[in-house]
mmCIF file of C-alpha atoms in Angstrom:
data_model
loop_
_atom_site.group_PDB
_atom_site.id
_atom_site.type_symbol
_atom_site.label_atom_id
_atom_site.label_comp_id
_atom_site.label_asym_id
_atom_site.label_seq_id
_atom_site.Cartn_x
_atom_site.Cartn_y
_atom_site.Cartn_z
ATOM 1 C CA MET A 1 -6.874 -26.780 -8.403
ATOM 2 C CA PRO A 2 -3.290 -25.549 -8.967
ATOM 3 C CA PRO A 3 -2.586 -21.846 -8.571
ATOM 4 C CA ALA A 4 -2.804 -19.708 -11.666
ATOM 5 C CA ALA A 5 0.408 -18.784 -13.431
ATOM 6 C CA GLY A 6 1.063 -15.192 -12.434
ATOM 7 C CA GLY A 7 -1.427 -15.642 -9.603
ATOM 8 C CA PRO A 8 -1.580 -13.625 -6.387
ATOM 9 C CA THR A 9 1.069 -15.668 -4.568
ATOM 10 C CA SER A 10 3.467 -15.688 -7.513
ATOM 11 C CA THR A 11 6.244 -13.111 -7.386
ATOM 12 C CA ILE A 12 7.230 -9.933 -9.160
ATOM 13 C CA ARG A 13 10.381 -7.871 -8.831
ATOM 14 C CA LEU A 14 10.796 -4.424 -7.328
ATOM 15 C CA GLY A 15 14.392 -3.698 -8.206
ATOM 16 C CA GLU A 16 16.317 -6.511 -6.510
ATOM 17 C CA ALA A 17 13.432 -7.369 -4.172
ATOM 18 C CA GLU A 18 11.114 -10.262 -5.006
ATOM 19 C CA VAL A 19 7.580 -9.804 -3.646
ATOM 20 C CA SER A 20 4.224 -11.521 -4.038
ATOM 21 C CA ARG A 21 1.577 -10.052 -6.335
ATOM 22 C CA PHE A 22 -0.800 -9.974 -3.346
ATOM 23 C CA ILE A 23 0.686 -7.992 -0.454
ATOM 24 C CA ILE A 24 -1.088 -7.713 2.869
ATOM 25 C CA GLY A 25 -1.557 -4.026 3.709
ATOM 26 C CA HIS A 26 -0.999 -2.011 6.867
ATOM 27 C CA ASN A 27 -3.974 0.338 7.233
ATOM 28 C CA PRO A 28 -6.364 -1.925 9.219
ATOM 29 C CA PRO A 29 -3.764 -2.906 11.863
ATOM 30 C CA CYS A 30 -2.971 0.796 12.214
ATOM 31 C CA GLY A 31 -6.654 1.610 12.788
ATOM 32 C CA ASN A 32 -6.925 3.706 9.634
ATOM 33 C CA SER A 33 -10.168 2.573 8.001
ATOM 34 C CA HIS A 34 -10.778 5.559 5.682
ATOM 35 C CA VAL A 35 -14.436 5.038 6.692
ATOM 36 C CA SER A 36 -15.215 6.284 10.221
ATOM 37 C CA ASP A 37 -13.789 6.924 13.663
ATOM 38 C CA GLU A 38 -15.964 4.099 14.983
ATOM 39 C CA LEU A 39 -14.416 1.580 12.602
ATOM 40 C CA ASN A 40 -10.960 2.950 13.398
ATOM 41 C CA ALA A 41 -11.565 2.252 17.095
ATOM 42 C CA GLU A 42 -12.857 -1.257 16.370
ATOM 43 C CA MET A 43 -9.761 -2.023 14.310
ATOM 44 C CA ARG A 44 -7.408 -0.701 16.978
ATOM 45 C CA ALA A 45 -9.114 -2.786 19.657
ATOM 46 C CA TYR A 46 -8.925 -5.938 17.540
ATOM 47 C CA PHE A 47 -5.375 -5.624 16.281
ATOM 48 C CA THR A 48 -3.358 -6.463 19.345
ATOM 49 C CA ALA A 49 0.222 -7.549 18.728
ATOM 50 C CA GLU A 50 -0.925 -11.156 19.102
ATOM 51 C CA ASN A 51 -3.641 -10.779 16.458
ATOM 52 C CA VAL A 52 -1.359 -8.945 14.037
ATOM 53 C CA VAL A 53 1.291 -11.650 14.280
ATOM 54 C CA ALA A 54 -1.378 -14.347 13.900
ATOM 55 C CA LEU A 55 -2.713 -12.649 10.759
ATOM 56 C CA TRP A 56 0.751 -12.398 9.228
ATOM 57 C CA ARG A 57 1.579 -16.014 10.102
ATOM 58 C CA ARG A 58 -1.670 -17.188 8.504
ATOM 59 C CA ALA A 59 -1.050 -15.118 5.380
ATOM 60 C CA GLU A 60 2.366 -16.707 5.082
ATOM 61 C CA ALA A 61 0.887 -20.198 5.524
ATOM 62 C CA MET A 62 -1.544 -19.422 2.680
ATOM 63 C CA GLY A 63 1.288 -18.563 0.324
ATOM 64 C CA VAL A 64 1.530 -14.775 0.666
ATOM 65 C CA ARG A 65 5.199 -13.838 0.566
ATOM 66 C CA THR A 66 5.132 -10.144 1.407
ATOM 67 C CA LEU A 67 3.659 -7.856 4.048
ATOM 68 C CA MET A 68 3.584 -4.093 4.202
ATOM 69 C CA ILE A 69 4.283 -1.894 7.203
ATOM 70 C CA ARG A 70 4.513 1.821 7.775
ATOM 71 C CA GLY A 71 7.586 3.136 9.528
ATOM 72 C CA ASP A 72 6.155 3.804 12.976
ATOM 73 C CA TYR A 73 7.609 2.104 16.023
ATOM 74 C CA ARG A 74 4.484 0.115 16.871
ATOM 75 C CA MET A 75 4.603 -1.652 13.512
ATOM 76 C CA LEU A 76 8.340 -2.188 13.833
ATOM 77 C CA ASP A 77 7.687 -3.839 17.186
ATOM 78 C CA TRP A 78 5.043 -6.099 15.623
ATOM 79 C CA LEU A 79 7.509 -6.997 12.886
ATOM 80 C CA GLU A 80 10.096 -7.950 15.494
ATOM 81 C CA GLN A 81 7.549 -10.156 17.275
ATOM 82 C CA TYR A 82 6.594 -11.769 13.956
ATOM 83 C CA ARG A 83 10.255 -12.532 13.234
ATOM 84 C CA ARG A 84 10.740 -14.008 16.712
ATOM 85 C CA ALA A 85 7.728 -16.248 16.057
ATOM 86 C CA GLY A 86 9.474 -17.588 12.943
ATOM 87 C CA GLY A 87 7.801 -15.385 10.335
ATOM 88 C CA THR A 88 9.698 -15.104 7.061
ATOM 89 C CA MET A 89 7.613 -12.900 4.756
ATOM 90 C CA ASN A 90 9.643 -10.079 3.277
ATOM 91 C CA VAL A 91 8.702 -6.449 3.874
ATOM 92 C CA VAL A 92 7.751 -3.418 1.834
ATOM 93 C CA ALA A 93 7.711 -0.328 4.049
ATOM 94 C CA GLN A 94 6.142 3.122 3.850
ATOM 95 C CA THR A 95 7.848 6.170 5.284
ATOM 96 C CA ALA A 96 6.120 7.620 8.354
ATOM 97 C CA SER A 97 5.564 11.286 7.564
ATOM 98 C CA GLU A 98 4.949 12.238 11.175
ATOM 99 C CA MET A 99 8.590 11.500 12.021
ATOM 100 C CA HIS A 100 10.804 14.506 12.735
ATOM 101 C CA ASP A 101 13.572 13.056 10.528
ATOM 102 C CA VAL A 102 12.166 10.999 7.652
ATOM 103 C CA LEU A 103 15.646 10.263 6.301
ATOM 104 C CA ARG A 104 16.479 8.626 9.626
ATOM 105 C CA ASN A 105 13.152 6.784 9.432
ATOM 106 C CA ILE A 106 14.239 5.348 6.079
ATOM 107 C CA ARG A 107 17.528 4.170 7.565
ATOM 108 C CA VAL A 108 15.703 2.539 10.500
ATOM 109 C CA LEU A 109 13.369 0.694 8.116
ATOM 110 C CA ALA A 110 16.292 -0.526 6.046
ATOM 111 C CA ALA A 111 18.094 -1.688 9.191
ATOM 112 C CA ALA A 112 14.922 -3.537 10.265
ATOM 113 C CA GLY A 113 15.108 -5.584 7.089
ATOM 114 C CA ALA A 114 12.722 -3.866 4.686
ATOM 115 C CA GLU A 115 13.720 -4.881 1.169
ATOM 116 C CA ALA A 116 11.692 -2.099 -0.468
ATOM 117 C CA ILE A 117 10.669 1.317 0.860
ATOM 118 C CA TYR A 118 8.348 3.859 -0.719
ATOM 119 C CA HIS A 119 7.681 7.508 -0.043
ATOM 120 C CA HIS A 120 4.300 8.006 1.663
ATOM 121 C CA GLY A 121 1.750 8.835 -1.018
ATOM 122 C CA THR A 122 -0.165 11.524 0.870
ATOM 123 C CA GLN A 123 3.095 13.316 1.595
ATOM 124 C CA THR A 124 4.134 13.017 -2.055
ATOM 125 C CA ASP A 125 0.822 14.572 -3.060
ATOM 126 C CA LYS A 126 1.309 17.382 -0.512
ATOM 127 C CA PHE A 127 4.789 18.147 -1.826
ATOM 128 C CA TRP A 128 3.400 18.224 -5.384
ATOM 129 C CA ARG A 129 0.567 20.579 -4.418
ATOM 130 C CA GLU A 130 2.954 22.930 -2.589
ATOM 131 C CA GLY A 131 5.639 22.950 -5.291
ATOM 132 C CA ARG A 132 8.086 21.043 -3.058
ATOM 133 C CA ILE A 133 8.292 17.760 -4.954
ATOM 134 C CA GLY A 134 12.086 17.916 -4.807
ATOM 135 C CA GLU A 135 11.855 17.006 -1.116
ATOM 136 C CA ALA A 136 10.451 13.621 -2.093
ATOM 137 C CA ARG A 137 13.481 13.048 -4.319
ATOM 138 C CA ASP A 138 15.763 13.612 -1.323
ATOM 139 C CA CYS A 139 14.030 10.680 0.381
ATOM 140 C CA LEU A 140 14.353 8.514 -2.732
ATOM 141 C CA ARG A 141 18.097 9.180 -2.817
ATOM 142 C CA CYS A 142 18.345 8.111 0.822
ATOM 143 C CA MET A 143 16.560 4.854 -0.004
ATOM 144 C CA ARG A 144 18.990 4.216 -2.842
ATOM 145 C CA ASP A 145 21.922 4.853 -0.511
ATOM 146 C CA CYS A 146 20.440 2.292 1.915
ATOM 147 C CA GLY A 147 20.457 -0.398 -0.777
ATOM 148 C CA VAL A 148 16.692 -1.068 -0.817
ATOM 149 C CA ALA A 149 14.260 -1.019 -3.731
ATOM 150 C CA VAL A 150 13.135 2.594 -4.189
ATOM 151 C CA GLY A 151 9.439 3.420 -4.444
ATOM 152 C CA LEU A 152 7.256 6.495 -4.877
ATOM 153 C CA GLY A 153 3.701 6.478 -3.529
ATOM 154 C CA THR A 154 0.897 8.717 -4.770
ATOM 155 C CA HIS A 155 -2.847 8.980 -5.316
ATOM 156 C CA GLN A 156 -2.381 11.158 -8.412
ATOM 157 C CA PRO A 157 -1.480 9.713 -11.825
ATOM 158 C CA GLU A 158 0.070 12.979 -12.991
ATOM 159 C CA ILE A 159 2.808 12.592 -10.375
ATOM 160 C CA ILE A 160 3.803 9.218 -11.824
ATOM 161 C CA ASP A 161 3.727 10.775 -15.293
ATOM 162 C CA HIS A 162 6.013 13.567 -14.062
ATOM 163 C CA ALA A 163 8.473 11.147 -12.446
ATOM 164 C CA GLU A 164 8.586 9.073 -15.625
ATOM 165 C CA GLN A 165 9.081 12.042 -17.920
ATOM 166 C CA SER A 166 11.751 13.495 -15.621
ATOM 167 C CA GLY A 167 13.684 10.243 -15.357
ATOM 168 C CA TRP A 168 13.445 9.860 -11.580
ATOM 169 C CA ASP A 169 15.546 7.076 -10.086
ATOM 170 C CA VAL A 170 12.771 4.802 -8.792
ATOM 171 C CA ASP A 171 12.285 1.039 -8.987
ATOM 172 C CA PHE A 172 8.519 0.958 -8.477
ATOM 173 C CA TYR A 173 5.407 3.034 -7.830
ATOM 174 C CA MET A 174 2.740 2.642 -5.152
ATOM 175 C CA ALA A 175 -0.409 3.875 -6.914
ATOM 176 C CA SER A 176 -3.903 4.414 -5.526
ATOM 177 C CA PHE A 177 -6.849 3.515 -7.751
ATOM 178 C CA TYR A 178 -8.653 6.556 -6.332
ATOM 179 C CA ASN A 179 -7.420 10.131 -6.103
ATOM 180 C CA ILE A 180 -8.349 10.975 -2.538
ATOM 181 C CA SER A 181 -5.896 13.904 -2.675
ATOM 182 C CA ARG A 182 -8.124 15.877 -5.024
ATOM 183 C CA VAL A 183 -8.971 18.011 -1.978
ATOM 184 C CA PRO A 184 -5.962 18.897 0.262
ATOM 185 C CA ARG A 185 -5.830 16.397 3.112
ATOM 186 C CA GLU A 186 -3.528 14.917 5.727
ATOM 187 C CA SER A 187 -3.280 11.256 6.654
ATOM 188 C CA MET A 188 -5.154 10.370 9.848
ATOM 189 C CA LEU A 189 -2.043 8.604 11.124
ATOM 190 C CA VAL A 190 -0.002 11.773 10.641
ATOM 191 C CA ALA A 191 -2.554 14.360 11.797
ATOM 192 C CA GLY A 192 -3.913 12.249 14.666
ATOM 193 C CA ARG A 193 -7.503 12.831 13.557
ATOM 194 C CA SER A 194 -9.580 11.667 10.627
ATOM 195 C CA ASN A 195 -11.171 13.820 7.964
ATOM 196 C CA TYR A 196 -12.642 11.125 5.771
ATOM 197 C CA GLY A 197 -15.547 13.266 4.639
ATOM 198 C CA ILE A 198 -13.421 15.090 2.085
ATOM 199 C CA GLU A 199 -12.137 11.903 0.433
ATOM 200 C CA GLN A 200 -13.644 11.170 -2.978
ATOM 201 C CA TYR A 201 -13.810 7.724 -4.569
ATOM 202 C CA LEU A 202 -14.805 8.392 -8.174
ATOM 203 C CA PRO A 203 -15.153 5.477 -10.621
ATOM 204 C CA GLU A 204 -13.335 7.353 -13.354
ATOM 205 C CA ASP A 205 -10.253 7.714 -11.165
ATOM 206 C CA ARG A 206 -9.286 4.067 -11.396
ATOM 207 C CA LEU A 207 -9.550 4.132 -15.183
ATOM 208 C CA ARG A 208 -7.176 7.095 -15.320
ATOM 209 C CA MET A 209 -4.712 5.527 -12.888
ATOM 210 C CA CYS A 210 -4.739 2.201 -14.717
ATOM 211 C CA GLN A 211 -3.837 3.992 -17.953
ATOM 212 C CA THR A 212 -0.793 5.418 -16.181
ATOM 213 C CA ILE A 213 0.055 2.059 -14.593
ATOM 214 C CA ARG A 214 0.047 0.337 -17.988
ATOM 215 C CA ARG A 215 2.058 3.125 -19.590
ATOM 216 C CA THR A 216 5.087 2.753 -17.316
ATOM 217 C CA ASP A 217 7.490 -0.142 -17.746
ATOM 218 C CA LYS A 218 8.222 -0.077 -14.023
ATOM 219 C CA PRO A 219 6.317 -2.351 -11.628
ATOM 220 C CA VAL A 220 3.427 -0.820 -9.739
ATOM 221 C CA LEU A 221 1.756 -1.843 -6.487
ATOM 222 C CA ALA A 222 -1.901 -0.855 -6.817
ATOM 223 C CA PHE A 223 -3.759 -0.011 -3.626
ATOM 224 C CA LYS A 224 -7.271 0.999 -2.614
ATOM 225 C CA ILE A 225 -8.549 -1.410 -5.250
ATOM 226 C CA LEU A 226 -11.594 -1.944 -2.992
ATOM 227 C CA ALA A 227 -12.127 1.810 -2.515
ATOM 228 C CA ALA A 228 -11.310 1.486 1.204
ATOM 229 C CA GLY A 229 -14.208 -0.912 1.738
ATOM 230 C CA ARG A 230 -16.706 0.944 -0.410
ATOM 231 C CA SER A 231 -16.642 -1.854 -3.010
ATOM 232 C CA CYS A 232 -17.336 -4.540 -0.406
ATOM 233 C CA ALA A 233 -21.118 -4.490 0.026
ATOM 234 C CA THR A 234 -21.279 -8.081 -1.272
ATOM 235 C CA GLN A 235 -18.717 -10.704 -2.181
ATOM 236 C CA ALA A 236 -19.801 -10.240 -5.796
ATOM 237 C CA ASP A 237 -18.675 -6.607 -5.515
ATOM 238 C CA VAL A 238 -15.333 -7.689 -4.062
ATOM 239 C CA ARG A 239 -14.894 -10.284 -6.808
ATOM 240 C CA GLU A 240 -15.554 -7.663 -9.470
ATOM 241 C CA ALA A 241 -13.067 -5.230 -7.891
ATOM 242 C CA PHE A 242 -10.329 -7.859 -7.996
ATOM 243 C CA ARG A 243 -11.267 -8.800 -11.565
ATOM 244 C CA PHE A 244 -11.004 -5.174 -12.654
ATOM 245 C CA ALA A 245 -7.684 -4.698 -10.885
ATOM 246 C CA PHE A 246 -5.872 -7.676 -12.356
ATOM 247 C CA ALA A 247 -7.410 -7.104 -15.798
ATOM 248 C CA ASN A 248 -6.119 -3.534 -15.887
ATOM 249 C CA ILE A 249 -2.622 -3.754 -14.378
ATOM 250 C CA LYS A 250 0.433 -5.378 -15.910
ATOM 251 C CA PRO A 251 1.654 -8.937 -15.192
ATOM 252 C CA SER A 252 4.670 -7.300 -13.510
ATOM 253 C CA ASP A 253 2.407 -5.402 -11.066
ATOM 254 C CA GLY A 254 0.830 -6.375 -7.752
ATOM 255 C CA VAL A 255 -1.926 -5.296 -5.381
ATOM 256 C CA VAL A 256 -1.836 -4.256 -1.729
ATOM 257 C CA VAL A 257 -4.953 -5.182 0.241
ATOM 258 C CA GLY A 258 -5.722 -4.539 3.891
ATOM 259 C CA VAL A 259 -7.831 -7.133 5.718
ATOM 260 C CA PHE A 260 -9.879 -6.966 8.915
ATOM 261 C CA PRO A 261 -10.752 -10.561 9.860
ATOM 262 C CA LYS A 262 -12.856 -9.872 12.953
ATOM 263 C CA HIS A 263 -16.233 -10.562 11.315
ATOM 264 C CA ALA A 264 -15.274 -12.617 8.247
ATOM 265 C CA ASP A 265 -12.244 -14.466 6.913
ATOM 266 C CA GLN A 266 -11.323 -11.617 4.593
ATOM 267 C CA LEU A 267 -7.854 -12.993 3.924
ATOM 268 C CA ALA A 268 -9.128 -16.293 2.514
ATOM 269 C CA LEU A 269 -11.946 -14.573 0.618
ATOM 270 C CA ASP A 270 -9.665 -11.962 -0.938
ATOM 271 C CA LEU A 271 -7.045 -14.519 -1.942
ATOM 272 C CA ALA A 272 -9.736 -16.635 -3.612
ATOM 273 C CA HIS A 273 -11.014 -13.599 -5.530
ATOM 274 C CA ALA A 274 -7.477 -12.642 -6.520
ATOM 275 C CA GLU A 275 -6.766 -16.175 -7.727
ATOM 276 C CA ALA A 276 -9.947 -16.184 -9.808
ATOM 277 C CA ALA A 277 -9.106 -12.770 -11.245
ATOM 278 C CA CYS A 278 -5.641 -13.927 -12.273
ATOM 279 C CA ARG A 279 -7.095 -17.031 -13.930
ATOM 280 C CA ALA A 280 -9.539 -14.884 -15.862
ATOM 281 C CA VAL A 281 -6.720 -12.680 -17.135
#
């Protein structure tokens, strides 16, 4: 069966960057499950450099054109090993908020070949909560100066609404289906410890975010479409989550999905569900 027009391995544009509608995410390789410390440890043990590169090479062979990294040096090293192995997927990168100099982090990511960079969503949400949102704009200006597609990440639809109404210079948004920043929190990868118990995954959140996604003309990369594994009890649940996502975002939008293939071929399963969802739309 031929792939669906506008399917998960077709491309969309983020500024001048061309990326696939299905982007392989970075949280599982980083050991950030958003579930438990035990699952974090299992992910970290599984995702050796060899297994990360193998996953990326397989994704590329299956038609995925884009991978996502965060701007820490371990992921940059994996990216270098992937390139040496002949990998050609292009890269969307997230700023690493734990870095002393995030502007320098942006420049390093651009020099490493990232075609699009976005400001870390949890940090965006923190700046918003503390009345310091202007600091995120400083990072966006640095991205623009580096010549990459400029993105703003968030878990809160009102931040996208604010950026749109204020005419921020961004090419795309990275938008969570669930507002896990409703209670003040810090990313596990920044704080060095998890606090998943305060995260809330409310069904109404994705409806609200999808309204915002459809309202903006700019492309959006939707993430946490599977509620960080909470919508994965059965493959029917996963199928429905993909159906909802592609039915409620724009044709110019994509999804970012992390996979953990230790116990099941999640990459193949998720791509099949994404393909079916695109056909249904």
